[in-house]
mmCIF file of C-alpha atoms in Angstrom:
data_model
loop_
_atom_site.group_PDB
_atom_site.id
_atom_site.type_symbol
_atom_site.label_atom_id
_atom_site.label_comp_id
_atom_site.label_asym_id
_atom_site.label_seq_id
_atom_site.Cartn_x
_atom_site.Cartn_y
_atom_site.Cartn_z
ATOM 1 C CA MET G 1 0.000 0.000 0.000
ATOM 2 C CA LYS G 2 2.843 2.368 0.814
ATOM 3 C CA GLY G 3 4.457 1.792 -2.601
ATOM 4 C CA LYS G 4 1.124 2.422 -4.315
ATOM 5 C CA PHE G 5 0.637 5.657 -2.384
ATOM 6 C CA ASN G 6 4.145 6.859 -3.272
ATOM 7 C CA SER G 7 3.521 6.105 -6.941
ATOM 8 C CA GLN G 8 0.246 8.037 -6.918
ATOM 9 C CA HIS G 9 1.867 10.884 -5.017
ATOM 10 C CA ALA G 10 4.712 11.003 -7.552
ATOM 11 C CA ARG G 11 2.227 11.147 -10.428
ATOM 12 C CA LYS G 12 0.340 13.942 -8.697
ATOM 13 C CA ASN G 13 3.523 15.936 -8.199
ATOM 14 C CA SER G 14 4.539 15.269 -11.771
ATOM 15 C CA VAL G 15 1.267 16.655 -13.099
ATOM 16 C CA SER G 16 0.707 19.553 -10.731
ATOM 17 C CA GLY G 17 4.181 20.615 -9.625
ATOM 18 C CA GLY G 18 5.721 20.004 -13.051
ATOM 19 C CA GLU G 19 2.740 21.152 -15.104
ATOM 20 C CA TYR G 20 4.626 23.985 -16.791
ATOM 21 C CA VAL G 21 7.497 21.666 -17.686
ATOM 22 C CA ASN G 22 5.051 19.139 -19.141
ATOM 23 C CA LYS G 23 3.327 21.766 -21.255
ATOM 24 C CA LYS G 24 6.657 23.153 -22.412
ATOM 25 C CA ASP G 25 7.999 19.722 -23.309
ATOM 26 C CA ALA G 26 4.776 18.911 -25.173
ATOM 27 C CA LYS G 27 4.993 22.119 -27.203
ATOM 28 C CA MET G 28 8.619 21.453 -28.078
ATOM 29 C CA ALA G 29 7.695 17.906 -29.119
ATOM 30 C CA GLN G 30 5.028 19.342 -31.417
ATOM 31 C CA GLY G 31 7.664 21.689 -32.799
ATOM 32 C CA LEU G 32 9.894 18.682 -33.502
ATOM 33 C CA ALA G 33 7.003 16.896 -35.217
ATOM 34 C CA ILE G 34 6.247 19.832 -37.514
ATOM 35 C CA ILE G 35 9.920 20.057 -38.515
ATOM 36 C CA GLY G 36 9.738 16.394 -39.498
ATOM 37 C CA MET G 37 6.468 16.853 -41.376
ATOM 38 C CA ILE G 38 7.726 19.752 -43.482
ATOM 39 C CA ALA G 39 11.007 17.968 -44.237
ATOM 40 C CA LEU G 40 9.107 14.811 -45.215
ATOM 41 C CA HIS G 41 6.680 16.565 -47.551
ATOM 42 C CA LEU G 42 9.242 18.860 -49.173
ATOM 43 C CA PHE G 43 12.277 16.629 -49.555
ATOM 44 C CA CYS G 44 11.292 12.943 -49.472
ATOM 45 C CA ARG G 45 11.550 12.585 -53.251
ATOM 46 C CA ILE G 46 14.121 11.147 -55.648
ATOM 47 C CA ASP G 47 13.046 12.103 -59.194
ATOM 48 C CA ASN G 48 12.128 15.442 -60.802
ATOM 49 C CA LEU G 49 13.597 17.441 -57.950
ATOM 50 C CA PRO G 50 12.430 21.080 -57.890
ATOM 51 C CA TYR G 51 15.550 22.219 -55.964
ATOM 52 C CA ASN G 52 19.328 21.989 -56.143
ATOM 53 C CA VAL G 53 21.033 18.862 -54.804
ATOM 54 C CA HIS G 54 24.720 18.880 -53.912
ATOM 55 C CA ILE G 55 25.361 15.629 -52.027
ATOM 56 C CA PHE G 56 24.378 12.118 -53.108
ATOM 57 C CA ILE G 57 24.551 8.823 -51.203
ATOM 58 C CA ARG G 58 24.297 5.694 -53.345
ATOM 59 C CA LYS G 59 22.927 7.808 -56.186
ATOM 60 C CA LYS G 60 20.186 9.201 -53.943
ATOM 61 C CA PRO G 61 20.157 12.799 -52.670
ATOM 62 C CA LEU G 62 21.189 13.207 -49.044
ATOM 63 C CA ILE G 63 18.228 15.567 -48.633
ATOM 64 C CA TYR G 64 15.947 12.640 -49.540
ATOM 65 C CA PHE G 65 17.164 10.689 -46.502
ATOM 66 C CA ILE G 66 16.703 13.765 -44.308
ATOM 67 C CA GLY G 67 13.148 14.099 -45.603
ATOM 68 C CA LEU G 68 12.544 10.379 -45.061
ATOM 69 C CA PHE G 69 13.668 10.764 -41.441
ATOM 70 C CA GLY G 70 10.760 13.171 -41.012
ATOM 71 C CA ASP G 71 8.208 10.359 -41.329
ATOM 72 C CA CYS G 72 8.343 10.144 -37.533
ATOM 73 C CA CYS G 73 6.096 13.223 -37.403
ATOM 74 C CA VAL G 74 2.766 11.373 -37.084
ATOM 75 C CA PRO G 75 3.996 8.978 -34.347
ATOM 76 C CA ILE G 76 5.313 11.994 -32.402
ATOM 77 C CA TYR G 77 1.984 13.820 -32.758
ATOM 78 C CA SER G 78 0.103 10.664 -31.748
ATOM 79 C CA PHE G 79 2.397 10.101 -28.756
ATOM 80 C CA CYS G 80 1.929 13.709 -27.612
ATOM 81 C CA SER G 81 -1.847 13.379 -27.987
ATOM 82 C CA GLY G 82 -1.979 10.256 -25.842
ATOM 83 C CA TYR G 83 0.343 11.822 -23.274
ATOM 84 C CA ALA G 84 -1.793 14.979 -23.160
ATOM 85 C CA GLN G 85 -5.033 13.021 -22.701
ATOM 86 C CA GLN G 86 -3.514 11.166 -19.752
ATOM 87 C CA ILE G 87 -2.173 14.390 -18.210
ATOM 88 C CA MET G 88 -5.654 15.946 -18.386
ATOM 89 C CA TYR G 89 -7.124 12.910 -16.662
ATOM 90 C CA GLU G 90 -4.430 12.891 -13.950
ATOM 91 C CA LYS G 91 -5.041 16.590 -13.343
ATOM 92 C CA GLU G 92 -8.855 16.748 -13.489
ATOM 93 C CA HIS G 93 -9.756 13.100 -12.767
ATOM 94 C CA LYS G 94 -12.413 13.445 -15.464
ATOM 95 C CA ILE G 95 -12.054 11.089 -18.391
ATOM 96 C CA GLY G 96 -13.873 13.256 -20.938
ATOM 97 C CA GLN G 97 -11.802 16.446 -20.672
ATOM 98 C CA GLY G 98 -10.080 15.870 -24.008
ATOM 99 C CA ILE G 99 -13.404 15.231 -25.750
ATOM 100 C CA LYS G 100 -14.742 18.571 -24.480
ATOM 101 C CA ARG G 101 -11.878 20.346 -26.289
ATOM 102 C CA LEU G 102 -12.626 18.770 -29.657
ATOM 103 C CA PRO G 103 -15.292 21.320 -30.733
ATOM 104 C CA LYS G 104 -12.739 24.147 -30.453
ATOM 105 C CA PHE G 105 -10.287 22.178 -32.608
ATOM 106 C CA ILE G 106 -12.980 21.373 -35.188
ATOM 107 C CA VAL G 107 -14.122 25.015 -35.407
ATOM 108 C CA HIS G 108 -10.496 26.061 -35.913
ATOM 109 C CA PHE G 109 -10.203 23.527 -38.736
ATOM 110 C CA TRP G 110 -13.423 24.841 -40.328
ATOM 111 C CA ILE G 111 -12.055 28.385 -40.303
ATOM 112 C CA ILE G 112 -8.970 27.208 -42.211
ATOM 113 C CA VAL G 113 -11.081 25.275 -44.747
ATOM 114 C CA ILE G 114 -13.325 28.288 -45.375
ATOM 115 C CA LEU G 115 -10.426 30.759 -45.516
ATOM 116 C CA PHE G 116 -8.441 28.785 -48.100
ATOM 117 C CA SER G 117 -11.591 27.994 -50.065
ATOM 118 C CA LEU G 118 -12.160 31.746 -50.401
ATOM 119 C CA ILE G 119 -8.538 32.205 -51.474
ATOM 120 C CA GLY G 120 -9.062 29.418 -54.012
ATOM 121 C CA ILE G 121 -12.068 31.260 -55.443
ATOM 122 C CA LEU G 122 -10.095 34.510 -55.700
ATOM 123 C CA TYR G 123 -7.227 32.739 -57.480
ATOM 124 C CA HIS G 124 -9.575 30.714 -59.709
ATOM 125 C CA SER G 125 -8.054 27.487 -58.391
ATOM 126 C CA LEU G 126 -9.118 24.195 -59.965
ATOM 127 C CA ASP G 127 -8.297 22.290 -56.752
ATOM 128 C CA ILE G 128 -10.175 24.242 -54.105
ATOM 129 C CA PRO G 129 -13.100 24.677 -53.461
ATOM 130 C CA ARG G 130 -14.209 22.783 -56.619
ATOM 131 C CA THR G 131 -17.861 21.878 -55.986
ATOM 132 C CA ILE G 132 -20.282 22.297 -53.083
ATOM 133 C CA SER G 133 -20.054 18.528 -52.588
ATOM 134 C CA ASP G 134 -16.253 18.722 -52.272
ATOM 135 C CA PHE G 135 -16.505 21.629 -49.844
ATOM 136 C CA ILE G 136 -19.012 19.848 -47.590
ATOM 137 C CA GLY G 137 -16.966 16.639 -47.799
ATOM 138 C CA ASN G 138 -13.858 18.434 -46.542
ATOM 139 C CA ILE G 139 -15.744 20.355 -43.859
ATOM 140 C CA LEU G 140 -17.308 17.143 -42.525
ATOM 141 C CA LEU G 141 -14.093 15.143 -43.065
ATOM 142 C CA TYR G 142 -15.619 12.303 -45.051
ATOM 143 C CA LYS G 143 -13.971 13.355 -48.314
ATOM 144 C CA ILE G 144 -10.494 14.843 -47.883
ATOM 145 C CA SER G 145 -9.571 16.324 -51.266
ATOM 146 C CA TYR G 146 -8.203 19.809 -50.562
ATOM 147 C CA ASN G 147 -5.110 18.962 -48.545
ATOM 148 C CA GLY G 148 -3.476 15.552 -48.142
ATOM 149 C CA ALA G 149 -2.176 16.389 -44.650
ATOM 150 C CA TRP G 150 -5.752 16.700 -43.389
ATOM 151 C CA TRP G 151 -6.184 12.924 -43.159
ATOM 152 C CA PHE G 152 -4.867 13.085 -39.602
ATOM 153 C CA VAL G 153 -7.601 15.527 -38.512
ATOM 154 C CA LEU G 154 -10.279 12.836 -38.359
ATOM 155 C CA THR G 155 -7.811 10.229 -37.088
ATOM 156 C CA TYR G 156 -6.861 12.550 -34.218
ATOM 157 C CA ILE G 157 -10.562 13.004 -33.395
ATOM 158 C CA TRP G 158 -11.075 9.221 -33.369
ATOM 159 C CA LEU G 159 -8.075 8.760 -31.048
ATOM 160 C CA VAL G 160 -9.400 11.325 -28.574
ATOM 161 C CA LEU G 161 -12.865 9.727 -28.652
ATOM 162 C CA LEU G 162 -11.308 6.296 -28.080
ATOM 163 C CA TYR G 163 -9.117 7.474 -25.193
ATOM 164 C CA PRO G 164 -11.580 6.327 -22.457
ATOM 165 C CA ILE G 165 -11.387 2.762 -23.836
ATOM 166 C CA MET G 166 -7.605 2.900 -24.162
ATOM 167 C CA LYS G 167 -7.285 4.240 -20.620
ATOM 168 C CA ARG G 168 -9.329 1.348 -19.229
ATOM 169 C CA LEU G 169 -7.067 -1.064 -21.076
ATOM 170 C CA ALA G 170 -4.017 0.737 -19.655
ATOM 171 C CA ASP G 171 -5.503 0.438 -16.136
ATOM 172 C CA ARG G 172 -6.360 -3.269 -16.414
ATOM 173 C CA LEU G 173 -3.526 -4.716 -18.477
ATOM 174 C CA ASN G 174 0.155 -5.008 -17.734
ATOM 175 C CA PRO G 175 1.857 -2.206 -19.724
ATOM 176 C CA VAL G 176 4.200 -4.632 -21.508
ATOM 177 C CA ILE G 177 1.251 -6.796 -22.593
ATOM 178 C CA LEU G 178 -0.696 -3.734 -23.777
ATOM 179 C CA ILE G 179 2.315 -2.459 -25.764
ATOM 180 C CA CYS G 180 2.715 -5.883 -27.394
ATOM 181 C CA ILE G 181 -0.978 -6.076 -28.338
ATOM 182 C CA SER G 182 -0.946 -2.512 -29.640
ATOM 183 C CA GLY G 183 2.274 -3.169 -31.577
ATOM 184 C CA ILE G 184 0.818 -6.288 -33.213
ATOM 185 C CA LEU G 185 -2.282 -4.334 -34.248
ATOM 186 C CA TYR G 186 -0.022 -1.622 -35.661
ATOM 187 C CA VAL G 187 1.854 -4.134 -37.837
ATOM 188 C CA ILE G 188 -1.391 -5.770 -39.031
ATOM 189 C CA PHE G 189 -3.063 -2.506 -40.032
ATOM 190 C CA TYR G 190 0.158 -1.199 -41.549
ATOM 191 C CA TYR G 191 0.342 -4.314 -43.713
ATOM 192 C CA PHE G 192 -3.221 -3.953 -45.002
ATOM 193 C CA GLU G 193 -2.979 -0.196 -45.536
ATOM 194 C CA ILE G 194 0.507 0.142 -47.050
ATOM 195 C CA ILE G 195 1.756 -3.241 -48.292
ATOM 196 C CA HIS G 196 -1.295 -5.292 -49.254
ATOM 197 C CA THR G 197 -4.111 -2.798 -49.808
ATOM 198 C CA ILE G 198 -7.551 -4.375 -49.883
ATOM 199 C CA TYR G 199 -9.824 -3.182 -52.685
ATOM 200 C CA ILE G 200 -13.430 -2.670 -51.543
ATOM 201 C CA SER G 201 -16.001 -1.668 -54.150
ATOM 202 C CA ASN G 202 -18.597 -0.309 -51.725
ATOM 203 C CA SER G 203 -17.598 3.302 -50.975
ATOM 204 C CA ILE G 204 -19.057 3.370 -47.454
ATOM 205 C CA ILE G 205 -17.399 0.116 -46.369
ATOM 206 C CA ALA G 206 -14.153 1.245 -48.051
ATOM 207 C CA TRP G 207 -14.254 4.514 -46.070
ATOM 208 C CA ILE G 208 -14.863 2.660 -42.790
ATOM 209 C CA TRP G 209 -12.023 0.227 -43.514
ATOM 210 C CA ASN G 210 -9.676 3.106 -44.357
ATOM 211 C CA GLN G 211 -10.523 4.808 -41.055
ATOM 212 C CA LEU G 212 -9.843 1.581 -39.174
ATOM 213 C CA CYS G 213 -6.455 1.250 -40.880
ATOM 214 C CA LEU G 214 -5.510 4.838 -40.029
ATOM 215 C CA ILE G 215 -6.570 4.381 -36.403
ATOM 216 C CA GLY G 216 -4.730 1.061 -36.219
ATOM 217 C CA ARG G 217 -1.580 2.656 -37.596
ATOM 218 C CA THR G 218 -1.629 5.579 -35.124
ATOM 219 C CA GLN G 219 -2.976 3.991 -31.934
ATOM 220 C CA PHE G 220 0.400 2.410 -31.110
ATOM 221 C CA ALA G 221 2.182 5.736 -30.499
ATOM 222 C CA PHE G 222 -0.973 7.123 -28.817
ATOM 223 C CA ILE G 223 -1.018 4.237 -26.324
ATOM 224 C CA LEU G 224 2.731 4.637 -25.765
ATOM 225 C CA GLY G 225 1.987 8.247 -24.780
ATOM 226 C CA ILE G 226 -0.668 7.128 -22.298
ATOM 227 C CA ILE G 227 1.644 4.535 -20.739
ATOM 228 C CA CYS G 228 4.646 6.878 -20.579
ATOM 229 C CA CYS G 229 2.554 9.445 -18.724
ATOM 230 C CA LYS G 230 0.833 6.924 -16.435
ATOM 231 C CA TYR G 231 4.077 5.279 -15.337
ATOM 232 C CA LEU G 232 6.326 8.368 -15.430
ATOM 233 C CA VAL G 233 8.580 6.710 -17.996
ATOM 234 C CA MET G 234 10.127 9.987 -19.186
ATOM 235 C CA ASP G 235 11.074 10.967 -15.636
ATOM 236 C CA LYS G 236 12.593 7.558 -14.936
ATOM 237 C CA ILE G 237 14.671 7.663 -18.112
ATOM 238 C CA ARG G 238 15.824 11.174 -17.252
ATOM 239 C CA ASN G 239 16.931 10.017 -13.783
ATOM 240 C CA LEU G 240 19.033 7.291 -15.389
ATOM 241 C CA TYR G 241 20.348 9.689 -18.027
ATOM 242 C CA MET G 242 21.644 12.092 -15.365
ATOM 243 C CA LYS G 243 24.223 9.476 -14.409
ATOM 244 C CA VAL G 244 25.665 9.358 -17.937
ATOM 245 C CA LYS G 245 28.902 11.174 -18.755
ATOM 246 C CA MET G 246 29.215 13.349 -21.901
ATOM 247 C CA LYS G 247 25.430 13.501 -22.109
ATOM 248 C CA ASN G 248 24.982 15.628 -25.237
ATOM 249 C CA LEU G 249 27.569 13.597 -27.159
ATOM 250 C CA CYS G 250 25.644 10.411 -26.310
ATOM 251 C CA LEU G 251 22.414 12.006 -27.549
ATOM 252 C CA LEU G 252 24.088 13.112 -30.773
ATOM 253 C CA ILE G 253 25.386 9.574 -31.357
ATOM 254 C CA CYS G 254 21.923 8.178 -30.623
ATOM 255 C CA VAL G 255 20.267 10.473 -33.205
ATOM 256 C CA ALA G 256 22.992 9.707 -35.760
ATOM 257 C CA VAL G 257 22.591 5.939 -35.288
ATOM 258 C CA THR G 258 18.798 6.274 -35.585
ATOM 259 C CA PHE G 259 19.195 8.311 -38.781
ATOM 260 C CA ILE G 260 21.619 5.784 -40.307
ATOM 261 C CA PHE G 261 19.301 2.926 -39.318
ATOM 262 C CA HIS G 262 16.413 4.596 -41.160
ATOM 263 C CA CYS G 263 18.629 5.177 -44.194
ATOM 264 C CA PHE G 264 19.054 1.408 -44.481
ATOM 265 C CA VAL G 265 15.511 0.502 -43.363
ATOM 266 C CA GLN G 266 13.493 3.002 -45.379
ATOM 267 C CA SER G 267 10.086 1.552 -44.550
ATOM 268 C CA LEU G 268 7.483 3.719 -42.808
ATOM 269 C CA ILE G 269 6.862 0.834 -40.414
ATOM 270 C CA VAL G 270 9.858 1.884 -38.287
ATOM 271 C CA ALA G 271 8.578 5.461 -37.877
ATOM 272 C CA PRO G 272 7.316 4.897 -34.289
ATOM 273 C CA ILE G 273 10.781 3.623 -33.318
ATOM 274 C CA THR G 274 12.674 6.524 -34.899
ATOM 275 C CA GLY G 275 10.069 8.962 -33.598
ATOM 276 C CA MET G 276 10.328 7.803 -29.996
ATOM 277 C CA MET G 277 14.146 7.814 -30.145
ATOM 278 C CA VAL G 278 14.352 11.363 -31.498
ATOM 279 C CA LEU G 279 11.641 12.587 -29.130
ATOM 280 C CA MET G 280 13.443 11.113 -26.136
ATOM 281 C CA CYS G 281 16.709 12.722 -27.233
ATOM 282 C CA LEU G 282 14.957 16.096 -27.510
ATOM 283 C CA HIS G 283 13.493 15.637 -24.032
ATOM 284 C CA LEU G 284 16.862 14.735 -22.494
ATOM 285 C CA TRP G 285 18.912 17.351 -24.375
ATOM 286 C CA ASP G 286 20.149 20.213 -22.221
ATOM 287 C CA LYS G 287 18.995 22.798 -24.744
ATOM 288 C CA PRO G 288 20.240 26.389 -25.045
ATOM 289 C CA ASP G 289 17.575 29.019 -24.427
ATOM 290 C CA TRP G 290 17.331 30.021 -28.087
ATOM 291 C CA ILE G 291 16.739 26.401 -29.128
ATOM 292 C CA GLU G 292 13.959 26.084 -26.567
ATOM 293 C CA ARG G 293 12.354 29.297 -27.794
ATOM 294 C CA LEU G 294 12.568 28.094 -31.397
ATOM 295 C CA PHE G 295 10.916 24.738 -30.635
ATOM 296 C CA LEU G 296 8.281 26.445 -28.494
ATOM 297 C CA LEU G 297 7.494 28.875 -31.313
ATOM 298 C CA LEU G 298 7.140 26.007 -33.788
ATOM 299 C CA GLY G 299 5.057 24.059 -31.281
ATOM 300 C CA LYS G 300 2.751 27.025 -30.713
ATOM 301 C CA HIS G 301 1.998 27.234 -34.430
ATOM 302 C CA SER G 302 2.350 23.516 -35.200
ATOM 303 C CA THR G 303 -1.366 22.847 -35.709
ATOM 304 C CA ASN G 304 -1.733 25.674 -38.220
ATOM 305 C CA ILE G 305 1.514 24.759 -39.984
ATOM 306 C CA TRP G 306 0.312 21.156 -40.281
ATOM 307 C CA LEU G 307 -3.016 22.270 -41.752
ATOM 308 C CA ILE G 308 -1.742 24.901 -44.228
ATOM 309 C CA HIS G 309 1.837 24.115 -45.371
ATOM 310 C CA MET G 310 0.796 21.990 -48.358
ATOM 311 C CA PHE G 311 -0.970 24.973 -49.913
ATOM 312 C CA PHE G 312 2.388 26.664 -50.515
ATOM 313 C CA TYR G 313 4.027 23.966 -52.610
ATOM 314 C CA LEU G 314 1.375 21.571 -53.915
ATOM 315 C CA ILE G 315 -2.171 22.919 -54.001
ATOM 316 C CA LEU G 316 -3.034 26.615 -54.242
ATOM 317 C CA PHE G 317 0.438 28.059 -54.824
ATOM 318 C CA LYS G 318 2.062 25.145 -56.658
ATOM 319 C CA ASN G 319 5.877 25.080 -56.483
ATOM 320 C CA PHE G 320 5.831 28.581 -54.961
ATOM 321 C CA ILE G 321 8.270 27.790 -52.163
ATOM 322 C CA PHE G 322 10.588 25.831 -54.493
ATOM 323 C CA LYS G 323 11.518 29.056 -56.284
ATOM 324 C CA LEU G 324 14.104 29.525 -53.541
ATOM 325 C CA LYS G 325 15.975 26.540 -55.097
ATOM 326 C CA GLU G 326 18.286 25.717 -52.150
ATOM 327 C CA PRO G 327 16.783 23.172 -49.676
ATOM 328 C CA ILE G 328 17.806 25.121 -46.564
ATOM 329 C CA LEU G 329 16.241 28.313 -47.947
ATOM 330 C CA ILE G 330 13.126 26.398 -48.978
ATOM 331 C CA PHE G 331 12.758 24.942 -45.497
ATOM 332 C CA ILE G 332 13.317 28.247 -43.687
ATOM 333 C CA GLY G 333 11.060 30.062 -46.165
ATOM 334 C CA MET G 334 8.257 27.563 -45.588
ATOM 335 C CA ILE G 335 8.542 27.970 -41.811
ATOM 336 C CA ILE G 336 8.451 31.780 -42.035
ATOM 337 C CA ILE G 337 5.483 31.864 -44.427
ATOM 338 C CA CYS G 338 3.499 29.348 -42.380
ATOM 339 C CA ILE G 339 4.101 31.157 -39.080
ATOM 340 C CA ALA G 340 3.095 34.478 -40.628
ATOM 341 C CA VAL G 341 -0.115 32.980 -42.030
ATOM 342 C CA SER G 342 -0.702 31.155 -38.732
ATOM 343 C CA ILE G 343 -0.616 34.456 -36.833
ATOM 344 C CA LEU G 344 -3.146 35.868 -39.304
ATOM 345 C CA ILE G 345 -5.418 32.828 -38.921
ATOM 346 C CA ASN G 346 -5.317 33.106 -35.127
ATOM 347 C CA GLN G 347 -6.281 36.794 -35.343
ATOM 348 C CA ILE G 348 -9.154 36.013 -37.691
ATOM 349 C CA GLU G 349 -10.352 33.302 -35.318
ATOM 350 C CA LYS G 350 -10.272 35.725 -32.368
ATOM 351 C CA ILE G 351 -12.318 38.265 -34.331
ATOM 352 C CA ILE G 352 -14.895 35.643 -35.352
ATOM 353 C CA ILE G 353 -15.205 34.179 -31.841
ATOM 354 C CA GLY G 354 -15.465 37.678 -30.349
ATOM 355 C CA ALA G 355 -18.199 38.640 -32.805
ATOM 356 C CA VAL G 356 -20.157 35.440 -32.076
ATOM 357 C CA ARG G 357 -19.897 36.003 -28.324
ATOM 358 C CA ASN G 358 -21.113 39.585 -28.631
ATOM 359 C CA LEU G 359 -24.027 38.423 -30.771
ATOM 360 C CA VAL G 360 -24.964 35.739 -28.242
ATOM 361 C CA GLN G 361 -24.748 38.201 -25.338
ATOM 362 C CA LYS G 362 -26.988 40.701 -27.111
ATOM 363 C CA ASN G 363 -29.613 38.026 -27.687
#
């Protein structure tokens, strides 16, 4: 009983006393994820490159491998989401807190859909908004055609809605057993989504099956986030890490080995492994203040960057960002443009919400 009490007390201190640290770490993790996402979408290509390439490895551009390394972005987002859901439960002891926040997220997504649909009309785009049916399909998330990165919007919603079930499993099952079950499900759904895609003629059943595959492929990192929060895994690893000599050198070697591993094993199936390794290294790294501020800035705008970055190279403004030619300039340019537009979107959202509140109060 004493051990159980100490464990609960430690969790309570971790959530309440270290709440600011947890929020800061989560934002920096989101910043790391968005770096990976942009690198993946811009540079994970081999043929018809729209930018200059200076270094090749085995006849493939080095920048391709850097972009490939960014495929850990979704596992990092999923991990952070699971971790955040568990933190909210530990803090409030109410299992539905995350679900209550979904409407705000959905409204924010709607604002972005409407805003870029209007821009598409002004620019006479053939891709957005297309037809009323396409617009409604994207708004209601049953037909994602405007922006390929939006697939994770509905998957994230499903994960949050499924959190109460996952939490019960985490409470009742041994964590190792739960991780093994979740990992097996991940491999199965990965196989049927990526390697051996099943063709289903019925559109409704095909949509349901696709959603199941996406949930199955993301639940593994989400459950890892729940378990890591529940059992204070990050804190325990940090306590062990503090005993290591030449800490930052060890982290650098760890990231380098993970990168080289992914260069040889280029399958997306290892993304949760590479994602967790890089995320842990970021968490343990004794970061300079300017690095922390940079990751926090990216984390603050990560949701908007995720939802809008494809418009600046693939959809509305095709190849716009590639005019900078050099990969480093392209990457920095994309970050700057997305943050600037993100600030504008946040201001527009504040104006809309303020106007709605005033209208409700008057009535």
